[in-house]
PDB file of C-alpha atoms in Angstrom:
ATOM      1  CA  UNK A   1     -83.434  -3.921 -14.259  1.00 59.00           C
ATOM      2  CA  UNK A   2     -84.280  -2.878 -17.646  1.00 74.00           C
ATOM      3  CA  UNK A   3     -82.225  -1.036 -20.254  1.00 78.00           C
ATOM      4  CA  UNK A   4     -84.730   1.679 -20.787  1.00 84.00           C
ATOM      5  CA  UNK A   5     -84.451   2.662 -17.170  1.00 84.00           C
ATOM      6  CA  UNK A   6     -80.648   2.736 -17.388  1.00 81.00           C
ATOM      7  CA  UNK A   7     -80.872   4.742 -20.553  1.00 83.00           C
ATOM      8  CA  UNK A   8     -83.154   7.237 -18.798  1.00 85.00           C
ATOM      9  CA  UNK A   9     -80.721   7.574 -15.815  1.00 84.00           C
ATOM     10  CA  UNK A  10     -77.844   8.037 -18.240  1.00 82.00           C
ATOM     11  CA  UNK A  11     -79.665  10.766 -20.189  1.00 86.00           C
ATOM     12  CA  UNK A  12     -80.803  12.562 -17.035  1.00 86.00           C
ATOM     13  CA  UNK A  13     -77.225  12.619 -15.603  1.00 87.00           C
ATOM     14  CA  UNK A  14     -75.325  13.042 -18.869  1.00 88.00           C
ATOM     15  CA  UNK A  15     -73.885  16.412 -17.890  1.00 90.00           C
ATOM     16  CA  UNK A  16     -72.612  15.073 -14.555  1.00 92.00           C
ATOM     17  CA  UNK A  17     -71.157  11.938 -16.146  1.00 90.00           C
ATOM     18  CA  UNK A  18     -69.391  13.952 -18.861  1.00 92.00           C
ATOM     19  CA  UNK A  19     -68.050  16.386 -16.247  1.00 95.00           C
ATOM     20  CA  UNK A  20     -66.667  13.517 -14.169  1.00 94.00           C
ATOM     21  CA  UNK A  21     -65.091  11.932 -17.280  1.00 95.00           C
ATOM     22  CA  UNK A  22     -63.535  15.265 -18.329  1.00 96.00           C
ATOM     23  CA  UNK A  23     -62.170  15.863 -14.800  1.00 97.00           C
ATOM     24  CA  UNK A  24     -60.720  12.337 -14.731  1.00 97.00           C
ATOM     25  CA  UNK A  25     -59.215  12.869 -18.201  1.00 97.00           C
ATOM     26  CA  UNK A  26     -57.633  16.162 -17.097  1.00 97.00           C
ATOM     27  CA  UNK A  27     -56.245  14.455 -13.973  1.00 97.00           C
ATOM     28  CA  UNK A  28     -54.814  11.652 -16.123  1.00 97.00           C
ATOM     29  CA  UNK A  29     -53.205  14.169 -18.474  1.00 97.00           C
ATOM     30  CA  UNK A  30     -51.665  16.073 -15.519  1.00 97.00           C
ATOM     31  CA  UNK A  31     -50.473  12.808 -13.970  1.00 97.00           C
ATOM     32  CA  UNK A  32     -48.989  11.745 -17.334  1.00 97.00           C
ATOM     33  CA  UNK A  33     -47.136  15.063 -17.641  1.00 97.00           C
ATOM     34  CA  UNK A  34     -45.746  14.730 -14.092  1.00 97.00           C
ATOM     35  CA  UNK A  35     -44.647  11.169 -14.831  1.00 98.00           C
ATOM     36  CA  UNK A  36     -42.999  12.254 -18.116  1.00 97.00           C
ATOM     37  CA  UNK A  37     -41.057  14.982 -16.262  1.00 97.00           C
ATOM     38  CA  UNK A  38     -39.921  12.493 -13.605  1.00 97.00           C
ATOM     39  CA  UNK A  39     -39.023   9.958 -16.294  1.00 97.00           C
ATOM     40  CA  UNK A  40     -37.028  12.606 -18.155  1.00 95.00           C
ATOM     41  CA  UNK A  41     -35.083  13.495 -14.986  1.00 95.00           C
ATOM     42  CA  UNK A  42     -34.460   9.819 -14.219  1.00 94.00           C
ATOM     43  CA  UNK A  43     -33.314   9.257 -17.808  1.00 91.00           C
ATOM     44  CA  UNK A  44     -30.855  12.172 -17.527  1.00 88.00           C
ATOM     45  CA  UNK A  45     -29.466  10.776 -14.262  1.00 86.00           C
ATOM     46  CA  UNK A  46     -29.219   7.320 -15.806  1.00 84.00           C
ATOM     47  CA  UNK A  47     -27.418   8.677 -18.882  1.00 79.00           C
ATOM     48  CA  UNK A  48     -24.986  10.656 -16.731  1.00 77.00           C
ATOM     49  CA  UNK A  49     -24.342   7.517 -14.662  1.00 75.00           C
ATOM     50  CA  UNK A  50     -23.939   5.265 -17.683  1.00 74.00           C
ATOM     51  CA  UNK A  51     -21.962   7.781 -19.732  1.00 73.00           C
ATOM     52  CA  UNK A  52     -19.999   9.233 -16.826  1.00 65.00           C
ATOM     53  CA  UNK A  53     -18.912  12.825 -16.369  1.00 65.00           C
ATOM     54  CA  UNK A  54     -16.343  12.534 -19.157  1.00 70.00           C
ATOM     55  CA  UNK A  55     -18.709  10.864 -21.595  1.00 69.00           C
ATOM     56  CA  UNK A  56     -17.218   7.443 -20.997  1.00 73.00           C
ATOM     57  CA  UNK A  57     -19.680   4.649 -20.506  1.00 76.00           C
ATOM     58  CA  UNK A  58     -20.029   3.047 -17.097  1.00 76.00           C
ATOM     59  CA  UNK A  59     -18.829  -0.219 -18.593  1.00 81.00           C
ATOM     60  CA  UNK A  60     -15.649   1.458 -19.875  1.00 81.00           C
ATOM     61  CA  UNK A  61     -15.049   3.122 -16.506  1.00 81.00           C
ATOM     62  CA  UNK A  62     -15.442  -0.193 -14.676  1.00 86.00           C
ATOM     63  CA  UNK A  63     -13.173  -1.962 -17.195  1.00 89.00           C
ATOM     64  CA  UNK A  64     -10.529   0.777 -16.756  1.00 90.00           C
ATOM     65  CA  UNK A  65     -10.755   0.494 -12.967  1.00 93.00           C
ATOM     66  CA  UNK A  66     -10.359  -3.284 -13.141  1.00 96.00           C
ATOM     67  CA  UNK A  67      -7.332  -2.900 -15.439  1.00 96.00           C
ATOM     68  CA  UNK A  68      -5.783  -0.341 -13.070  1.00 97.00           C
ATOM     69  CA  UNK A  69      -6.464  -2.608 -10.114  1.00 98.00           C
ATOM     70  CA  UNK A  70      -4.796  -5.528 -11.910  1.00 97.00           C
ATOM     71  CA  UNK A  71      -1.760  -3.335 -12.623  1.00 97.00           C
ATOM     72  CA  UNK A  72      -1.626  -2.349  -8.950  1.00 97.00           C
ATOM     73  CA  UNK A  73      -1.790  -6.007  -7.921  1.00 97.00           C
ATOM     74  CA  UNK A  74       1.161  -6.789 -10.225  1.00 97.00           C
ATOM     75  CA  UNK A  75       3.122  -3.798  -8.870  1.00 98.00           C
ATOM     76  CA  UNK A  76       2.300  -4.767  -5.297  1.00 98.00           C
ATOM     77  CA  UNK A  77       3.483  -8.336  -5.921  1.00 97.00           C
ATOM     78  CA  UNK A  78       6.746  -6.977  -7.365  1.00 97.00           C
ATOM     79  CA  UNK A  79       7.168  -4.690  -4.350  1.00 97.00           C
ATOM     80  CA  UNK A  80       6.563  -7.649  -2.030  1.00 96.00           C
ATOM     81  CA  UNK A  81       9.158  -9.735  -3.908  1.00 96.00           C
ATOM     82  CA  UNK A  82      11.667  -6.853  -3.865  1.00 95.00           C
ATOM     83  CA  UNK A  83      11.039  -6.345  -0.151  1.00 95.00           C
ATOM     84  CA  UNK A  84      11.644 -10.038   0.579  1.00 93.00           C
ATOM     85  CA  UNK A  85      14.875  -9.934  -1.448  1.00 92.00           C
ATOM     86  CA  UNK A  86      16.089  -6.769   0.283  1.00 91.00           C
ATOM     87  CA  UNK A  87      15.181  -8.216   3.663  1.00 88.00           C
ATOM     88  CA  UNK A  88      17.269 -11.332   2.982  1.00 85.00           C
ATOM     89  CA  UNK A  89      20.155  -9.180   1.724  1.00 85.00           C
ATOM     90  CA  UNK A  90      19.842  -6.880   4.711  1.00 86.00           C
ATOM     91  CA  UNK A  91      20.282  -9.747   7.168  1.00 83.00           C
ATOM     92  CA  UNK A  92      23.630 -10.475   5.480  1.00 85.00           C
ATOM     93  CA  UNK A  93      24.802  -6.856   5.501  1.00 91.00           C
ATOM     94  CA  UNK A  94      26.972  -5.206   8.129  1.00 94.00           C
ATOM     95  CA  UNK A  95      24.684  -4.062  10.926  1.00 92.00           C
ATOM     96  CA  UNK A  96      26.876  -4.164  14.007  1.00 95.00           C
ATOM     97  CA  UNK A  97      30.055  -2.109  14.221  1.00 97.00           C
ATOM     98  CA  UNK A  98      32.373  -1.513  17.145  1.00 97.00           C
ATOM     99  CA  UNK A  99      35.695   0.353  17.253  1.00 97.00           C
ATOM    100  CA  UNK A 100      38.332   0.386  19.983  1.00 95.00           C
ATOM    101  CA  UNK A 101      41.511   2.482  19.841  1.00 94.00           C
ATOM    102  CA  UNK A 102      44.342   1.577  22.133  1.00 90.00           C
ATOM    103  CA  UNK A 103      48.052   2.029  22.779  1.00 87.00           C
ATOM    104  CA  UNK A 104      49.745  -1.284  21.927  1.00 83.00           C
ATOM    105  CA  UNK A 105      53.080  -0.434  23.557  1.00 81.00           C
ATOM    106  CA  UNK A 106      53.578   1.386  26.835  1.00 76.00           C
ATOM    107  CA  UNK A 107      56.483   3.497  25.541  1.00 73.00           C
ATOM    108  CA  UNK A 108      54.416   4.801  22.559  1.00 71.00           C
ATOM    109  CA  UNK A 109      52.272   7.891  22.909  1.00 71.00           C
ATOM    110  CA  UNK A 110      48.687   8.060  21.626  1.00 77.00           C
ATOM    111  CA  UNK A 111      46.108   5.443  20.812  1.00 84.00           C
ATOM    112  CA  UNK A 112      47.372   4.676  17.319  1.00 87.00           C
ATOM    113  CA  UNK A 113      46.435   0.979  17.293  1.00 92.00           C
ATOM    114  CA  UNK A 114      42.837  -0.101  16.782  1.00 95.00           C
ATOM    115  CA  UNK A 115      40.439  -3.020  16.489  1.00 97.00           C
ATOM    116  CA  UNK A 116      37.220  -2.831  14.430  1.00 98.00           C
ATOM    117  CA  UNK A 117      34.452  -5.448  14.421  1.00 98.00           C
ATOM    118  CA  UNK A 118      32.048  -5.542  11.437  1.00 98.00           C
ATOM    119  CA  UNK A 119      29.207  -8.064  11.917  1.00 97.00           C
ATOM    120  CA  UNK A 120      25.904  -8.915  10.264  1.00 93.00           C
ATOM    121  CA  UNK A 121      22.684  -9.799  12.084  1.00 90.00           C
ATOM    122  CA  UNK A 122      23.839 -13.408  12.690  1.00 91.00           C
ATOM    123  CA  UNK A 123      27.179 -12.198  14.133  1.00 95.00           C
ATOM    124  CA  UNK A 124      29.137 -13.174  11.025  1.00 96.00           C
ATOM    125  CA  UNK A 125      31.799 -10.822   9.709  1.00 96.00           C
ATOM    126  CA  UNK A 126      35.368  -9.760  10.351  1.00 98.00           C
ATOM    127  CA  UNK A 127      37.594  -8.043  12.862  1.00 98.00           C
ATOM    128  CA  UNK A 128      40.250  -5.672  11.524  1.00 96.00           C
ATOM    129  CA  UNK A 129      43.053  -4.844  13.884  1.00 96.00           C
ATOM    130  CA  UNK A 130      46.132  -2.743  13.424  1.00 95.00           C
ATOM    131  CA  UNK A 131      49.118  -2.689  15.764  1.00 92.00           C
ATOM    132  CA  UNK A 132      51.171   0.487  15.407  1.00 88.00           C
ATOM    133  CA  UNK A 133      54.839   0.362  16.418  1.00 83.00           C
ATOM    134  CA  UNK A 134      57.812   2.708  16.082  1.00 80.00           C
ATOM    135  CA  UNK A 135      59.250   0.954  13.058  1.00 83.00           C
ATOM    136  CA  UNK A 136      56.176  -0.576  11.438  1.00 86.00           C
ATOM    137  CA  UNK A 137      52.460  -1.150  11.523  1.00 90.00           C
ATOM    138  CA  UNK A 138      50.805  -4.573  11.156  1.00 93.00           C
ATOM    139  CA  UNK A 139      47.204  -5.092  10.102  1.00 95.00           C
ATOM    140  CA  UNK A 140      45.244  -8.291  10.735  1.00 95.00           C
ATOM    141  CA  UNK A 141      41.861  -9.482   9.514  1.00 97.00           C
ATOM    142  CA  UNK A 142      40.153 -12.333  11.330  1.00 97.00           C
ATOM    143  CA  UNK A 143      36.882 -13.880  10.135  1.00 97.00           C
ATOM    144  CA  UNK A 144      34.024 -14.254  12.611  1.00 98.00           C
ATOM    145  CA  UNK A 145      31.321 -16.921  12.226  1.00 96.00           C
ATOM    146  CA  UNK A 146      28.362 -16.934  14.628  1.00 95.00           C
ATOM    147  CA  UNK A 147      30.290 -14.701  17.020  1.00 94.00           C
ATOM    148  CA  UNK A 148      33.372 -16.964  17.156  1.00 96.00           C
ATOM    149  CA  UNK A 149      36.757 -16.728  15.445  1.00 95.00           C
ATOM    150  CA  UNK A 150      38.834 -19.783  14.615  1.00 96.00           C
ATOM    151  CA  UNK A 151      41.901 -17.588  15.226  1.00 95.00           C
ATOM    152  CA  UNK A 152      43.012 -16.439  18.672  1.00 95.00           C
ATOM    153  CA  UNK A 153      41.744 -12.946  19.510  1.00 95.00           C
ATOM    154  CA  UNK A 154      43.560 -10.305  21.518  1.00 94.00           C
ATOM    155  CA  UNK A 155      41.946  -8.673  24.527  1.00 93.00           C
ATOM    156  CA  UNK A 156      41.055  -5.612  22.429  1.00 94.00           C
ATOM    157  CA  UNK A 157      39.606  -7.767  19.621  1.00 96.00           C
ATOM    158  CA  UNK A 158      37.482  -9.680  22.156  1.00 95.00           C
ATOM    159  CA  UNK A 159      36.274  -6.357  23.537  1.00 96.00           C
ATOM    160  CA  UNK A 160      35.098  -5.023  20.149  1.00 97.00           C
ATOM    161  CA  UNK A 161      33.574  -8.410  19.259  1.00 97.00           C
ATOM    162  CA  UNK A 162      31.472  -8.441  22.433  1.00 96.00           C
ATOM    163  CA  UNK A 163      30.531  -4.794  21.977  1.00 96.00           C
ATOM    164  CA  UNK A 164      29.424  -5.355  18.374  1.00 96.00           C
ATOM    165  CA  UNK A 165      27.428  -8.500  19.247  1.00 95.00           C
ATOM    166  CA  UNK A 166      25.592  -6.625  21.996  1.00 94.00           C
ATOM    167  CA  UNK A 167      24.149  -4.102  19.510  1.00 87.00           C
TER     168      UNK A 167
END
């Protein structure tokens, strides 16, 4: 093929070639404008994400969240330690109570004598008992370890001990 022939084809179709080039150029300009608009919207979304709603940067927001999370971990660990301490104290606190009022002497009216058992979760504690008479009143305290007293218990004291241990 020779250049003169190409030159002739080019000159004969110059108007068509220029029209096609202009149409392509217009399409490229329109496409560029559409892409610039989309890029502008994406840039705005990116800036709002990076800068946050309050103007803080995303990095600052993440750093603040990590700091808050670390504080919560420390608080949670303290709560766990406090809970464990309270749980151990609670097992040693009085949890089982039983009271029995009775008449110690047949010739006395009313149930003025009493026995009270105060026990923890392991059945350790004390029994208070008071015997009321005409002339005087005597109060006794007997220690209880694992549900047993090293001192002899009266029938009423045994009753409140068993009642308290059953709770």
